[in-house]
PDB file of C-alpha atoms and ligand atoms in Angstrom:
ATOM      1  CA  MET A   6       0.010  -0.035  -0.083  1.00 53.00           C
ATOM      2  CA  ALA A   7       1.242   3.582  -0.768  1.00 57.00           C
ATOM      3  CA  SER A   8       2.645   5.296   2.160  1.00 71.00           C
ATOM      4  CA  PRO A   9      -0.105   7.697   3.539  1.00 80.00           C
ATOM      5  CA  ASP A  10       0.526  11.384   1.934  1.00 90.00           C
ATOM      6  CA  PRO A  11       0.245  13.852   5.212  1.00 95.00           C
ATOM      7  CA  ALA A  12      -1.471  16.641   2.979  1.00 95.00           C
ATOM      8  CA  PHE A  13      -4.183  13.829   1.760  1.00 97.00           C
ATOM      9  CA  ARG A  14      -4.708  13.099   5.301  1.00 98.00           C
ATOM     10  CA  ALA A  15      -4.900  16.687   6.559  1.00 98.00           C
ATOM     11  CA  ASP A  16      -7.433  17.769   3.769  1.00 98.00           C
ATOM     12  CA  VAL A  17      -9.556  14.623   4.362  1.00 98.00           C
ATOM     13  CA  LEU A  18      -9.832  14.905   8.191  1.00 98.00           C
ATOM     14  CA  ALA A  19     -10.279  18.692   8.107  1.00 98.00           C
ATOM     15  CA  GLY A  20     -12.725  18.523   5.148  1.00 98.00           C
ATOM     16  CA  LEU A  21     -14.916  15.974   6.584  1.00 98.00           C
ATOM     17  CA  ALA A  22     -15.317  17.623   9.896  1.00 98.00           C
ATOM     18  CA  ALA A  23     -15.936  20.933   8.379  1.00 98.00           C
ATOM     19  CA  PRO A  24     -19.460  22.404   8.711  1.00 97.00           C
ATOM     20  CA  THR A  25     -19.885  21.807   4.910  1.00 97.00           C
ATOM     21  CA  PRO A  26     -18.116  18.798   4.501  1.00 98.00           C
ATOM     22  CA  ALA A  27     -15.656  18.930   1.436  1.00 98.00           C
ATOM     23  CA  VAL A  28     -12.600  17.509   0.166  1.00 98.00           C
ATOM     24  CA  PRO A  29     -10.399  19.369  -2.171  1.00 96.00           C
ATOM     25  CA  ALA A  30     -10.924  17.923  -5.915  1.00 95.00           C
ATOM     26  CA  ARG A  31      -7.196  17.357  -6.432  1.00 92.00           C
ATOM     27  CA  TRP A  32      -7.368  14.110  -4.454  1.00 95.00           C
ATOM     28  CA  LEU A  33      -9.923  12.710  -6.882  1.00 96.00           C
ATOM     29  CA  TYR A  34      -6.997  12.119  -9.326  1.00 91.00           C
ATOM     30  CA  ASP A  35      -4.959   9.421  -8.064  1.00 91.00           C
ATOM     31  CA  ARG A  36      -4.021   6.659 -10.710  1.00 88.00           C
ATOM     32  CA  ARG A  37      -7.390   5.213 -10.810  1.00 94.00           C
ATOM     33  CA  GLY A  38      -9.154   8.455 -10.609  1.00 94.00           C
ATOM     34  CA  SER A  39      -7.117   9.679 -13.587  1.00 89.00           C
ATOM     35  CA  GLU A  40      -8.018   6.437 -15.569  1.00 92.00           C
ATOM     36  CA  LEU A  41     -11.514   7.068 -15.014  1.00 96.00           C
ATOM     37  CA  PHE A  42     -11.291  10.901 -16.016  1.00 94.00           C
ATOM     38  CA  GLU A  43      -9.736   9.545 -19.226  1.00 93.00           C
ATOM     39  CA  GLU A  44     -12.780   7.250 -19.634  1.00 96.00           C
ATOM     40  CA  ILE A  45     -14.937  10.275 -19.079  1.00 97.00           C
ATOM     41  CA  THR A  46     -13.256  12.528 -21.791  1.00 96.00           C
ATOM     42  CA  ARG A  47     -14.502   9.690 -24.264  1.00 96.00           C
ATOM     43  CA  LEU A  48     -18.266   9.552 -22.845  1.00 98.00           C
ATOM     44  CA  PRO A  49     -20.824  10.663 -25.550  1.00 98.00           C
ATOM     45  CA  GLU A  50     -22.339  13.189 -22.734  1.00 98.00           C
ATOM     46  CA  TYR A  51     -19.078  14.861 -21.893  1.00 98.00           C
ATOM     47  CA  TYR A  52     -18.694  17.264 -24.624  1.00 98.00           C
ATOM     48  CA  PRO A  53     -15.666  19.475 -23.413  1.00 98.00           C
ATOM     49  CA  THR A  54     -12.646  17.385 -24.250  1.00 97.00           C
ATOM     50  CA  ARG A  55     -13.898  16.920 -27.896  1.00 97.00           C
ATOM     51  CA  THR A  56     -15.160  20.310 -28.491  1.00 98.00           C
ATOM     52  CA  GLU A  57     -11.795  21.750 -27.350  1.00 97.00           C
ATOM     53  CA  THR A  58      -9.976  19.279 -29.441  1.00 97.00           C
ATOM     54  CA  ALA A  59     -11.831  20.061 -32.495  1.00 98.00           C
ATOM     55  CA  LEU A  60     -11.409  23.812 -31.724  1.00 98.00           C
ATOM     56  CA  LEU A  61      -7.550  23.391 -31.375  1.00 97.00           C
ATOM     57  CA  GLU A  62      -7.471  21.687 -34.665  1.00 97.00           C
ATOM     58  CA  ARG A  63      -9.463  24.071 -36.395  1.00 98.00           C
ATOM     59  CA  TYR A  64      -8.116  27.378 -35.136  1.00 98.00           C
ATOM     60  CA  SER A  65      -4.426  26.673 -34.150  1.00 97.00           C
ATOM     61  CA  GLY A  66      -3.238  27.859 -37.534  1.00 97.00           C
ATOM     62  CA  GLU A  67      -4.980  31.229 -36.583  1.00 98.00           C
ATOM     63  CA  ILE A  68      -3.425  31.087 -32.990  1.00 98.00           C
ATOM     64  CA  ALA A  69       0.060  30.447 -34.563  1.00 97.00           C
ATOM     65  CA  ALA A  70      -0.586  33.265 -36.971  1.00 97.00           C
ATOM     66  CA  MET A  71      -1.124  35.901 -34.127  1.00 97.00           C
ATOM     67  CA  LEU A  72       2.365  35.000 -32.517  1.00 96.00           C
ATOM     68  CA  GLY A  73       5.954  35.787 -33.220  1.00 89.00           C
ATOM     69  CA  LYS A  74       8.524  33.156 -34.001  1.00 90.00           C
ATOM     70  CA  GLY A  75      10.494  31.391 -31.717  1.00 94.00           C
ATOM     71  CA  GLU A  76       8.142  30.818 -28.915  1.00 97.00           C
ATOM     72  CA  ALA A  77       8.624  28.710 -25.897  1.00 98.00           C
ATOM     73  CA  VAL A  78       5.252  26.990 -25.078  1.00 97.00           C
ATOM     74  CA  VAL A  79       5.147  26.517 -21.508  1.00 97.00           C
ATOM     75  CA  GLU A  80       2.088  24.008 -20.263  1.00 96.00           C
ATOM     76  CA  PHE A  81       0.493  24.230 -16.917  1.00 95.00           C
ATOM     77  CA  GLY A  82      -0.474  20.884 -15.766  1.00 89.00           C
ATOM     78  CA  SER A  83       0.740  18.954 -18.935  1.00 74.00           C
ATOM     79  CA  GLY A  84      -0.787  15.600 -17.483  1.00 64.00           C
ATOM     80  CA  SER A  85      -1.040  13.172 -20.407  1.00 61.00           C
ATOM     81  CA  SER A  86      -2.519  15.748 -22.768  1.00 71.00           C
ATOM     82  CA  ALA A  87      -3.416  14.520 -26.356  1.00 81.00           C
ATOM     83  CA  LYS A  88      -4.206  18.239 -27.305  1.00 93.00           C
ATOM     84  CA  THR A  89      -0.410  19.307 -26.763  1.00 94.00           C
ATOM     85  CA  PRO A  90       0.724  18.061 -30.365  1.00 95.00           C
ATOM     86  CA  ILE A  91      -1.980  19.983 -31.923  1.00 96.00           C
ATOM     87  CA  LEU A  92      -0.717  23.297 -30.851  1.00 97.00           C
ATOM     88  CA  LEU A  93       2.942  22.021 -31.081  1.00 96.00           C
ATOM     89  CA  ARG A  94       2.557  21.033 -34.876  1.00 96.00           C
ATOM     90  CA  ALA A  95       0.915  24.718 -35.635  1.00 97.00           C
ATOM     91  CA  VAL A  96       3.122  26.946 -33.493  1.00 96.00           C
ATOM     92  CA  HIS A  97       6.682  25.222 -34.330  1.00 96.00           C
ATOM     93  CA  PRO A  98       7.977  26.457 -31.088  1.00 97.00           C
ATOM     94  CA  ALA A  99      11.688  26.943 -30.008  1.00 97.00           C
ATOM     95  CA  ALA A 100      11.182  24.845 -27.132  1.00 97.00           C
ATOM     96  CA  TYR A 101       8.600  23.093 -25.067  1.00 96.00           C
ATOM     97  CA  VAL A 102       8.196  23.496 -21.038  1.00 96.00           C
ATOM     98  CA  PRO A 103       5.652  21.003 -19.835  1.00 94.00           C
ATOM     99  CA  ILE A 104       5.015  21.689 -15.848  1.00 94.00           C
ATOM    100  CA  ASP A 105       3.344  19.291 -13.566  1.00 89.00           C
ATOM    101  CA  ILE A 106       3.462  18.181 -10.016  1.00 82.00           C
ATOM    102  CA  SER A 107       3.502  14.476 -10.716  1.00 80.00           C
ATOM    103  CA  GLY A 108       7.019  13.748 -11.918  1.00 82.00           C
ATOM    104  CA  ASP A 109       5.850  10.379 -13.446  1.00 81.00           C
ATOM    105  CA  PHE A 110       3.337  11.671 -15.818  1.00 78.00           C
ATOM    106  CA  LEU A 111       5.663  14.412 -16.680  1.00 86.00           C
ATOM    107  CA  ARG A 112       8.393  12.142 -17.818  1.00 87.00           C
ATOM    108  CA  ASP A 113       6.000   9.790 -19.726  1.00 84.00           C
ATOM    109  CA  SER A 114       4.536  12.577 -21.829  1.00 84.00           C
ATOM    110  CA  ALA A 115       7.866  14.348 -22.190  1.00 90.00           C
ATOM    111  CA  ASP A 116       9.135  10.922 -23.730  1.00 90.00           C
ATOM    112  CA  ALA A 117       5.992  10.607 -25.922  1.00 90.00           C
ATOM    113  CA  LEU A 118       6.554  14.055 -27.413  1.00 92.00           C
ATOM    114  CA  ARG A 119      10.160  13.700 -28.079  1.00 93.00           C
ATOM    115  CA  ALA A 120       9.364  10.734 -29.958  1.00 92.00           C
ATOM    116  CA  GLU A 121       6.704  12.807 -31.836  1.00 93.00           C
ATOM    117  CA  PHE A 122       8.922  16.131 -32.299  1.00 95.00           C
ATOM    118  CA  PRO A 123      12.397  14.844 -32.538  1.00 94.00           C
ATOM    119  CA  GLY A 124      14.508  18.049 -32.328  1.00 94.00           C
ATOM    120  CA  LEU A 125      12.245  20.064 -30.509  1.00 96.00           C
ATOM    121  CA  PRO A 126      13.974  20.915 -26.870  1.00 97.00           C
ATOM    122  CA  ILE A 127      11.707  19.942 -24.076  1.00 95.00           C
ATOM    123  CA  HIS A 128      12.665  20.871 -20.632  1.00 95.00           C
ATOM    124  CA  PRO A 129      10.321  19.420 -18.010  1.00 94.00           C
ATOM    125  CA  VAL A 130       9.607  21.170 -14.707  1.00 95.00           C
ATOM    126  CA  GLU A 131       8.452  19.299 -11.540  1.00 93.00           C
ATOM    127  CA  ALA A 132       6.411  21.906  -9.829  1.00 92.00           C
ATOM    128  CA  ASP A 133       3.264  23.151  -8.311  1.00 90.00           C
ATOM    129  CA  PHE A 134       2.329  26.016 -10.788  1.00 90.00           C
ATOM    130  CA  MET A 135      -0.135  27.578  -8.155  1.00 90.00           C
ATOM    131  CA  GLY A 136       2.616  29.854  -7.452  1.00 93.00           C
ATOM    132  CA  ARG A 137       5.108  32.041  -9.414  1.00 95.00           C
ATOM    133  CA  LEU A 138       8.015  29.622 -10.665  1.00 95.00           C
ATOM    134  CA  ASP A 139      11.455  29.621 -12.147  1.00 96.00           C
ATOM    135  CA  LEU A 140      11.219  28.842 -15.656  1.00 97.00           C
ATOM    136  CA  PRO A 141      14.343  26.852 -16.903  1.00 97.00           C
ATOM    137  CA  PRO A 142      17.213  29.149 -18.114  1.00 98.00           C
ATOM    138  CA  GLU A 143      17.435  28.032 -21.526  1.00 97.00           C
ATOM    139  CA  ILE A 144      14.257  29.572 -22.443  1.00 97.00           C
ATOM    140  CA  ALA A 145      15.032  32.826 -20.550  1.00 96.00           C
ATOM    141  CA  ALA A 146      15.447  34.957 -24.009  1.00 95.00           C
ATOM    142  CA  ALA A 147      12.568  33.275 -26.035  1.00 97.00           C
ATOM    143  CA  PRO A 148       8.897  34.941 -25.964  1.00 97.00           C
ATOM    144  CA  LYS A 149       6.850  32.718 -23.984  1.00 98.00           C
ATOM    145  CA  LEU A 150       3.264  31.133 -24.851  1.00 98.00           C
ATOM    146  CA  GLY A 151       1.516  29.650 -21.767  1.00 98.00           C
ATOM    147  CA  PHE A 152      -0.923  26.713 -22.505  1.00 97.00           C
ATOM    148  CA  PHE A 153      -3.791  25.848 -20.144  1.00 97.00           C
ATOM    149  CA  PRO A 154      -6.514  23.651 -21.936  1.00 96.00           C
ATOM    150  CA  GLY A 155      -9.062  21.513 -20.562  1.00 94.00           C
ATOM    151  CA  SER A 156     -10.786  24.075 -18.644  1.00 96.00           C
ATOM    152  CA  THR A 157      -8.969  23.034 -15.816  1.00 95.00           C
ATOM    153  CA  ILE A 158      -9.347  26.528 -14.386  1.00 97.00           C
ATOM    154  CA  GLY A 159     -13.038  25.932 -14.011  1.00 97.00           C
ATOM    155  CA  ASN A 160     -12.037  23.911 -11.018  1.00 96.00           C
ATOM    156  CA  LEU A 161     -11.006  26.815  -9.004  1.00 97.00           C
ATOM    157  CA  VAL A 162     -13.217  29.338  -7.322  1.00 97.00           C
ATOM    158  CA  PRO A 163     -12.772  32.361  -9.094  1.00 97.00           C
ATOM    159  CA  ARG A 164     -10.710  34.120  -6.302  1.00 97.00           C
ATOM    160  CA  THR A 165      -8.151  31.057  -6.585  1.00 97.00           C
ATOM    161  CA  ALA A 166      -8.502  31.236 -10.371  1.00 98.00           C
ATOM    162  CA  VAL A 167      -7.434  34.988 -10.379  1.00 98.00           C
ATOM    163  CA  ASP A 168      -4.459  33.936  -8.015  1.00 98.00           C
ATOM    164  CA  LEU A 169      -3.429  31.281 -10.405  1.00 98.00           C
ATOM    165  CA  LEU A 170      -3.825  33.545 -13.601  1.00 98.00           C
ATOM    166  CA  ARG A 171      -1.701  36.220 -12.040  1.00 97.00           C
ATOM    167  CA  ALA A 172       0.838  33.487 -10.895  1.00 97.00           C
ATOM    168  CA  MET A 173       1.047  32.577 -14.430  1.00 98.00           C
ATOM    169  CA  LYS A 174       1.559  36.279 -15.727  1.00 97.00           C
ATOM    170  CA  GLU A 175       4.640  36.210 -13.131  1.00 96.00           C
ATOM    171  CA  THR A 176       6.075  33.182 -14.194  1.00 97.00           C
ATOM    172  CA  LEU A 177       5.750  33.966 -17.935  1.00 98.00           C
ATOM    173  CA  GLY A 178       6.617  37.833 -17.635  1.00 95.00           C
ATOM    174  CA  GLU A 179       5.357  40.769 -19.322  1.00 89.00           C
ATOM    175  CA  GLY A 180       4.235  40.402 -23.033  1.00 90.00           C
ATOM    176  CA  SER A 181       3.856  36.571 -22.910  1.00 97.00           C
ATOM    177  CA  ARG A 182       0.841  34.986 -24.094  1.00 98.00           C
ATOM    178  CA  LEU A 183      -1.524  32.530 -22.978  1.00 98.00           C
ATOM    179  CA  VAL A 184      -4.117  30.048 -24.485  1.00 98.00           C
ATOM    180  CA  ILE A 185      -6.612  28.762 -22.286  1.00 98.00           C
ATOM    181  CA  GLY A 186      -9.672  26.713 -22.624  1.00 98.00           C
ATOM    182  CA  MET A 187     -12.797  27.680 -20.567  1.00 98.00           C
ATOM    183  CA  ASP A 188     -16.222  25.902 -20.667  1.00 98.00           C
ATOM    184  CA  ARG A 189     -19.272  28.046 -21.148  1.00 98.00           C
ATOM    185  CA  THR A 190     -22.455  28.308 -19.554  1.00 98.00           C
ATOM    186  CA  LYS A 191     -25.110  26.535 -21.043  1.00 98.00           C
ATOM    187  CA  ASP A 192     -28.362  24.418 -20.990  1.00 98.00           C
ATOM    188  CA  VAL A 193     -28.379  23.059 -17.490  1.00 98.00           C
ATOM    189  CA  ASP A 194     -29.600  19.655 -18.945  1.00 98.00           C
ATOM    190  CA  VAL A 195     -26.547  19.473 -21.031  1.00 98.00           C
ATOM    191  CA  LEU A 196     -24.382  20.032 -18.074  1.00 98.00           C
ATOM    192  CA  LEU A 197     -26.139  17.612 -15.874  1.00 98.00           C
ATOM    193  CA  ALA A 198     -25.814  14.869 -18.412  1.00 98.00           C
ATOM    194  CA  ALA A 199     -22.082  15.598 -18.753  1.00 98.00           C
ATOM    195  CA  TYR A 200     -21.492  15.233 -14.942  1.00 98.00           C
ATOM    196  CA  ASP A 201     -23.676  12.351 -14.494  1.00 98.00           C
ATOM    197  CA  ASP A 202     -23.421   9.993 -17.288  1.00 98.00           C
ATOM    198  CA  ALA A 203     -25.737   7.208 -18.221  1.00 98.00           C
ATOM    199  CA  ALA A 204     -22.789   4.610 -17.963  1.00 98.00           C
ATOM    200  CA  GLY A 205     -22.022   5.521 -14.513  1.00 98.00           C
ATOM    201  CA  VAL A 206     -18.461   6.505 -15.428  1.00 98.00           C
ATOM    202  CA  THR A 207     -18.529   9.846 -13.420  1.00 98.00           C
ATOM    203  CA  ALA A 208     -20.303   8.165 -10.567  1.00 98.00           C
ATOM    204  CA  ALA A 209     -17.350   5.614 -10.421  1.00 98.00           C
ATOM    205  CA  PHE A 210     -14.797   8.532 -10.557  1.00 98.00           C
ATOM    206  CA  ASN A 211     -16.541  10.318  -7.747  1.00 98.00           C
ATOM    207  CA  LEU A 212     -17.033   7.389  -5.431  1.00 98.00           C
ATOM    208  CA  ASN A 213     -13.347   6.210  -6.324  1.00 98.00           C
ATOM    209  CA  LEU A 214     -12.243   9.100  -3.690  1.00 98.00           C
ATOM    210  CA  LEU A 215     -13.904   7.034  -0.811  1.00 98.00           C
ATOM    211  CA  ARG A 216     -11.987   3.834  -1.933  1.00 98.00           C
ATOM    212  CA  ARG A 217      -8.725   5.921  -1.727  1.00 98.00           C
ATOM    213  CA  ILE A 218      -9.553   7.180   1.698  1.00 98.00           C
ATOM    214  CA  ASN A 219     -10.246   3.638   2.818  1.00 98.00           C
ATOM    215  CA  ALA A 220      -7.104   2.530   1.188  1.00 98.00           C
ATOM    216  CA  GLU A 221      -4.622   5.150   1.976  1.00 98.00           C
ATOM    217  CA  LEU A 222      -6.027   6.406   5.075  1.00 98.00           C
ATOM    218  CA  GLU A 223      -7.117   3.363   7.098  1.00 97.00           C
ATOM    219  CA  GLY A 224     -10.889   4.217   6.595  1.00 98.00           C
ATOM    220  CA  ASP A 225     -13.803   1.999   6.911  1.00 98.00           C
ATOM    221  CA  ILE A 226     -16.216   4.024   4.856  1.00 98.00           C
ATOM    222  CA  PRO A 227     -19.125   2.008   3.528  1.00 98.00           C
ATOM    223  CA  VAL A 228     -18.505   3.290  -0.134  1.00 98.00           C
ATOM    224  CA  ASP A 229     -22.181   1.787  -1.072  1.00 98.00           C
ATOM    225  CA  ALA A 230     -23.769   3.916   1.649  1.00 98.00           C
ATOM    226  CA  PHE A 231     -23.012   6.825  -0.756  1.00 98.00           C
ATOM    227  CA  ARG A 232     -24.087   7.793  -4.106  1.00 98.00           C
ATOM    228  CA  HIS A 233     -22.790  10.439  -6.750  1.00 98.00           C
ATOM    229  CA  ARG A 234     -24.714  13.639  -7.157  1.00 98.00           C
ATOM    230  CA  ALA A 235     -24.122  16.435  -9.807  1.00 98.00           C
ATOM    231  CA  ILE A 236     -25.989  19.421  -9.048  1.00 98.00           C
ATOM    232  CA  TRP A 237     -26.125  22.733 -10.998  1.00 98.00           C
ATOM    233  CA  ASN A 238     -25.326  25.760  -8.751  1.00 98.00           C
ATOM    234  CA  ASP A 239     -26.806  28.523 -10.537  1.00 98.00           C
ATOM    235  CA  GLU A 240     -25.636  31.416  -7.864  1.00 98.00           C
ATOM    236  CA  MET A 241     -21.990  30.450  -8.257  1.00 98.00           C
ATOM    237  CA  SER A 242     -22.476  29.378 -12.220  1.00 98.00           C
ATOM    238  CA  ARG A 243     -21.013  25.828 -11.409  1.00 98.00           C
ATOM    239  CA  ILE A 244     -21.685  22.297 -11.557  1.00 98.00           C
ATOM    240  CA  GLU A 245     -20.897  20.764  -8.047  1.00 98.00           C
ATOM    241  CA  MET A 246     -19.983  17.238  -7.515  1.00 98.00           C
ATOM    242  CA  HIS A 247     -20.966  15.694  -4.071  1.00 98.00           C
ATOM    243  CA  LEU A 248     -21.081  12.025  -2.424  1.00 98.00           C
ATOM    244  CA  GLU A 249     -24.501  11.827  -0.800  1.00 98.00           C
ATOM    245  CA  ALA A 250     -25.075   9.423   2.239  1.00 98.00           C
ATOM    246  CA  LEU A 251     -28.155   7.108   1.220  1.00 98.00           C
ATOM    247  CA  ARG A 252     -28.556   6.432   4.984  1.00 98.00           C
ATOM    248  CA  ASP A 253     -27.418   7.414   8.522  1.00 98.00           C
ATOM    249  CA  VAL A 254     -23.761   6.217   8.428  1.00 98.00           C
ATOM    250  CA  ALA A 255     -20.706   6.408  10.653  1.00 98.00           C
ATOM    251  CA  PHE A 256     -17.004   5.446  10.191  1.00 98.00           C
ATOM    252  CA  THR A 257     -13.475   6.061  10.845  1.00 98.00           C
ATOM    253  CA  VAL A 258     -10.480   7.636   8.828  1.00 98.00           C
ATOM    254  CA  SER A 259      -7.246   7.506  10.461  1.00 97.00           C
ATOM    255  CA  GLY A 260      -8.869   6.636  13.812  1.00 97.00           C
ATOM    256  CA  GLN A 261     -10.890   9.638  13.782  1.00 98.00           C
ATOM    257  CA  GLY A 262     -15.016   9.098  13.878  1.00 98.00           C
ATOM    258  CA  PHE A 263     -17.455  10.848  11.441  1.00 98.00           C
ATOM    259  CA  ALA A 264     -21.085  10.531  11.181  1.00 98.00           C
ATOM    260  CA  PHE A 265     -23.213  11.598   8.120  1.00 98.00           C
ATOM    261  CA  ALA A 266     -27.101  11.772   8.357  1.00 98.00           C
ATOM    262  CA  ALA A 267     -29.148  10.310   5.458  1.00 98.00           C
ATOM    263  CA  GLY A 268     -28.970  13.182   2.613  1.00 98.00           C
ATOM    264  CA  ALA A 269     -25.855  14.949   4.121  1.00 98.00           C
ATOM    265  CA  THR A 270     -23.059  15.315   1.174  1.00 98.00           C
ATOM    266  CA  ILE A 271     -19.383  15.670   0.893  1.00 98.00           C
ATOM    267  CA  HIS A 272     -18.545  18.179  -1.707  1.00 98.00           C
ATOM    268  CA  THR A 273     -15.766  16.872  -3.902  1.00 98.00           C
ATOM    269  CA  GLU A 274     -15.379  19.229  -7.052  1.00 98.00           C
ATOM    270  CA  ASN A 275     -16.709  22.156  -8.798  1.00 98.00           C
ATOM    271  CA  SER A 276     -16.435  23.065 -12.632  1.00 98.00           C
ATOM    272  CA  HIS A 277     -17.245  26.806 -13.083  1.00 98.00           C
ATOM    273  CA  LYS A 278     -18.808  27.769 -16.306  1.00 98.00           C
ATOM    274  CA  TYR A 279     -18.219  31.224 -17.908  1.00 98.00           C
ATOM    275  CA  GLY A 280     -20.035  33.136 -20.209  1.00 97.00           C
ATOM    276  CA  HIS A 281     -18.326  35.533 -22.633  1.00 96.00           C
ATOM    277  CA  ARG A 282     -17.954  38.275 -20.559  1.00 97.00           C
ATOM    278  CA  ASP A 283     -17.379  36.341 -17.390  1.00 98.00           C
ATOM    279  CA  SER A 284     -14.181  34.807 -18.758  1.00 97.00           C
ATOM    280  CA  ARG A 285     -12.745  38.122 -20.044  1.00 97.00           C
ATOM    281  CA  LEU A 286     -13.474  40.031 -16.782  1.00 97.00           C
ATOM    282  CA  MET A 287     -11.590  37.161 -14.896  1.00 98.00           C
ATOM    283  CA  LEU A 288      -8.590  37.227 -17.250  1.00 98.00           C
ATOM    284  CA  ARG A 289      -8.407  41.158 -16.846  1.00 96.00           C
ATOM    285  CA  ALA A 290      -8.674  41.124 -13.214  1.00 96.00           C
ATOM    286  CA  ALA A 291      -5.410  38.794 -13.430  1.00 97.00           C
ATOM    287  CA  GLY A 292      -3.706  41.404 -15.561  1.00 96.00           C
ATOM    288  CA  TRP A 293      -4.451  39.473 -19.021  1.00 97.00           C
ATOM    289  CA  GLY A 294      -5.983  41.384 -21.848  1.00 96.00           C
ATOM    290  CA  VAL A 295      -8.226  39.055 -24.489  1.00 97.00           C
ATOM    291  CA  LEU A 296      -6.786  39.323 -28.003  1.00 97.00           C
ATOM    292  CA  ARG A 297      -9.223  36.650 -29.364  1.00 98.00           C
ATOM    293  CA  GLU A 298     -11.549  34.168 -28.448  1.00 98.00           C
ATOM    294  CA  TRP A 299     -12.814  31.033 -30.613  1.00 98.00           C
ATOM    295  CA  THR A 300     -15.819  29.018 -29.867  1.00 98.00           C
ATOM    296  CA  ASP A 301     -17.754  26.196 -31.494  1.00 98.00           C
ATOM    297  CA  GLU A 302     -21.187  26.374 -33.248  1.00 98.00           C
ATOM    298  CA  LYS A 303     -23.086  25.829 -30.193  1.00 98.00           C
ATOM    299  CA  GLN A 304     -20.769  28.132 -28.203  1.00 98.00           C
ATOM    300  CA  TRP A 305     -20.203  25.247 -25.638  1.00 98.00           C
ATOM    301  CA  PHE A 306     -16.485  25.851 -24.982  1.00 98.00           C
ATOM    302  CA  SER A 307     -14.143  28.608 -25.825  1.00 98.00           C
ATOM    303  CA  ILE A 308     -10.217  28.904 -26.720  1.00 98.00           C
ATOM    304  CA  ILE A 309      -9.033  32.463 -25.470  1.00 98.00           C
ATOM    305  CA  LEU A 310      -5.834  33.984 -26.579  1.00 98.00           C
ATOM    306  CA  ALA A 311      -4.631  36.557 -24.242  1.00 98.00           C
ATOM    307  CA  GLU A 312      -1.597  38.839 -23.607  1.00 98.00           C
ATOM    308  CA  ALA A 313      -0.120  39.592 -20.209  1.00 97.00           C
ATOM    309  CA  GLU A 314      -0.543  43.451 -19.983  1.00 94.00           C
ATOM    310  CA  PRO A 315       1.964  45.911 -18.539  1.00 89.00           C
ATOM    311  CA  PRO A 316       1.127  47.983 -15.440  1.00 83.00           C
ATOM    312  CA  ARG A 317      -0.470  51.267 -16.782  1.00 81.00           C
ATOM    313  CA  PHE A 318      -2.229  54.078 -15.446  1.00 77.00           C
ATOM    314  CA  ALA A 319      -5.987  54.061 -16.135  1.00 79.00           C
ATOM    315  CA  PRO A 320      -8.650  56.540 -15.141  1.00 81.00           C
TER     316      PRO A 320
HETATM  317  C1  AVJ B   1     -10.816  18.063 -15.332  1.00 54.83           C
HETATM  318  C2  AVJ B   1     -11.690  20.050 -14.098  1.00 54.83           C
HETATM  319  C3  AVJ B   1     -11.710  19.845 -16.335  1.00 54.83           C
HETATM  320  O1  AVJ B   1     -14.522  19.952 -14.549  1.00 54.83           O
HETATM  321  O2  AVJ B   1     -14.938  19.022 -16.450  1.00 54.83           O
HETATM  322  C4  AVJ B   1     -15.157  15.886 -15.523  1.00 54.83           C
HETATM  323  C5  AVJ B   1     -13.159  17.262 -14.261  1.00 54.83           C
HETATM  324  N1  AVJ B   1     -15.119  15.808 -13.167  1.00 54.83           N
HETATM  325  N2  AVJ B   1     -16.089  15.242 -14.719  1.00 54.83           N
HETATM  326  C6  AVJ B   1     -14.276  19.064 -15.396  1.00 54.83           C
HETATM  327  C7  AVJ B   1     -14.563  16.470 -14.380  1.00 54.83           C
HETATM  328  C8  AVJ B   1     -16.130  15.139 -13.776  1.00 54.83           C
HETATM  329  C9  AVJ B   1     -13.315  18.345 -15.399  1.00 54.83           C
HETATM  330  N3  AVJ B   1     -12.058  19.193 -15.523  1.00 54.83           N
END
């Protein structure tokens, strides 16, 4: 068994005891969780991945045409992204810098890209990109293009999203550009289906958190006493994933006792959805000016090209 991660334990124990029980979404993505998420991206109901991929295939030439030569592409949370090659083929960058907190993921995806793009210098950075970080000295002189696809920004509440966007600006520097994917507000039925699919893959993804707690934190949570719920929170403009107790249930995690009444929930993930003006406002709040936005026919997803604005006097 994997040795217990103290941060995981601290988040789970504090989160389950909180007045509104919640566990940070990043703990959903262990090996099994990441596999299940990959499966989610192929579901008929889950439109974001295929919509964004189609947008990149269609418009990465236009994106490239708006950039200079010799860009260093810096990808935040590169994971096992299939979208990266689409951008790299169009942009012909001078270097590629994948940043990820998981060294294993990082090395695997860097190896795959080295095979596909021989001659492209790749400088992986194993780091948490939530704060400002130092880029490899090899790309110091190159203009920077940040890449943050997948609507990953949607996981964060706006306050944290703005912190992250500002940190990205500090990492990349003034005058840099950013290509970011953001999921749009849309018909609630479409959203709910995407986060509560008929095959039950999203349910398995959510419930996997309880299995992970049991396995890694000496828990005895009866997993079958919980069910997956996807809720549209209109006030916050987000889909919320919860685990809802089906009956009164008591359990322990790392020796600490918890009780949930039937109907009580553990909040496990947010997926914020942004309107056209919402995304611009959030980017501007972090110092990014929008240069252009591309969306699909249904306006379900958008790809935005932004530029890090210099500090300036304004009325
Ligand atoms: C990885 C955060 C982009 O919010 O759509 C998908 C995660 N959770 N189905 C999203 C997710 C359940 C996904 N992101």
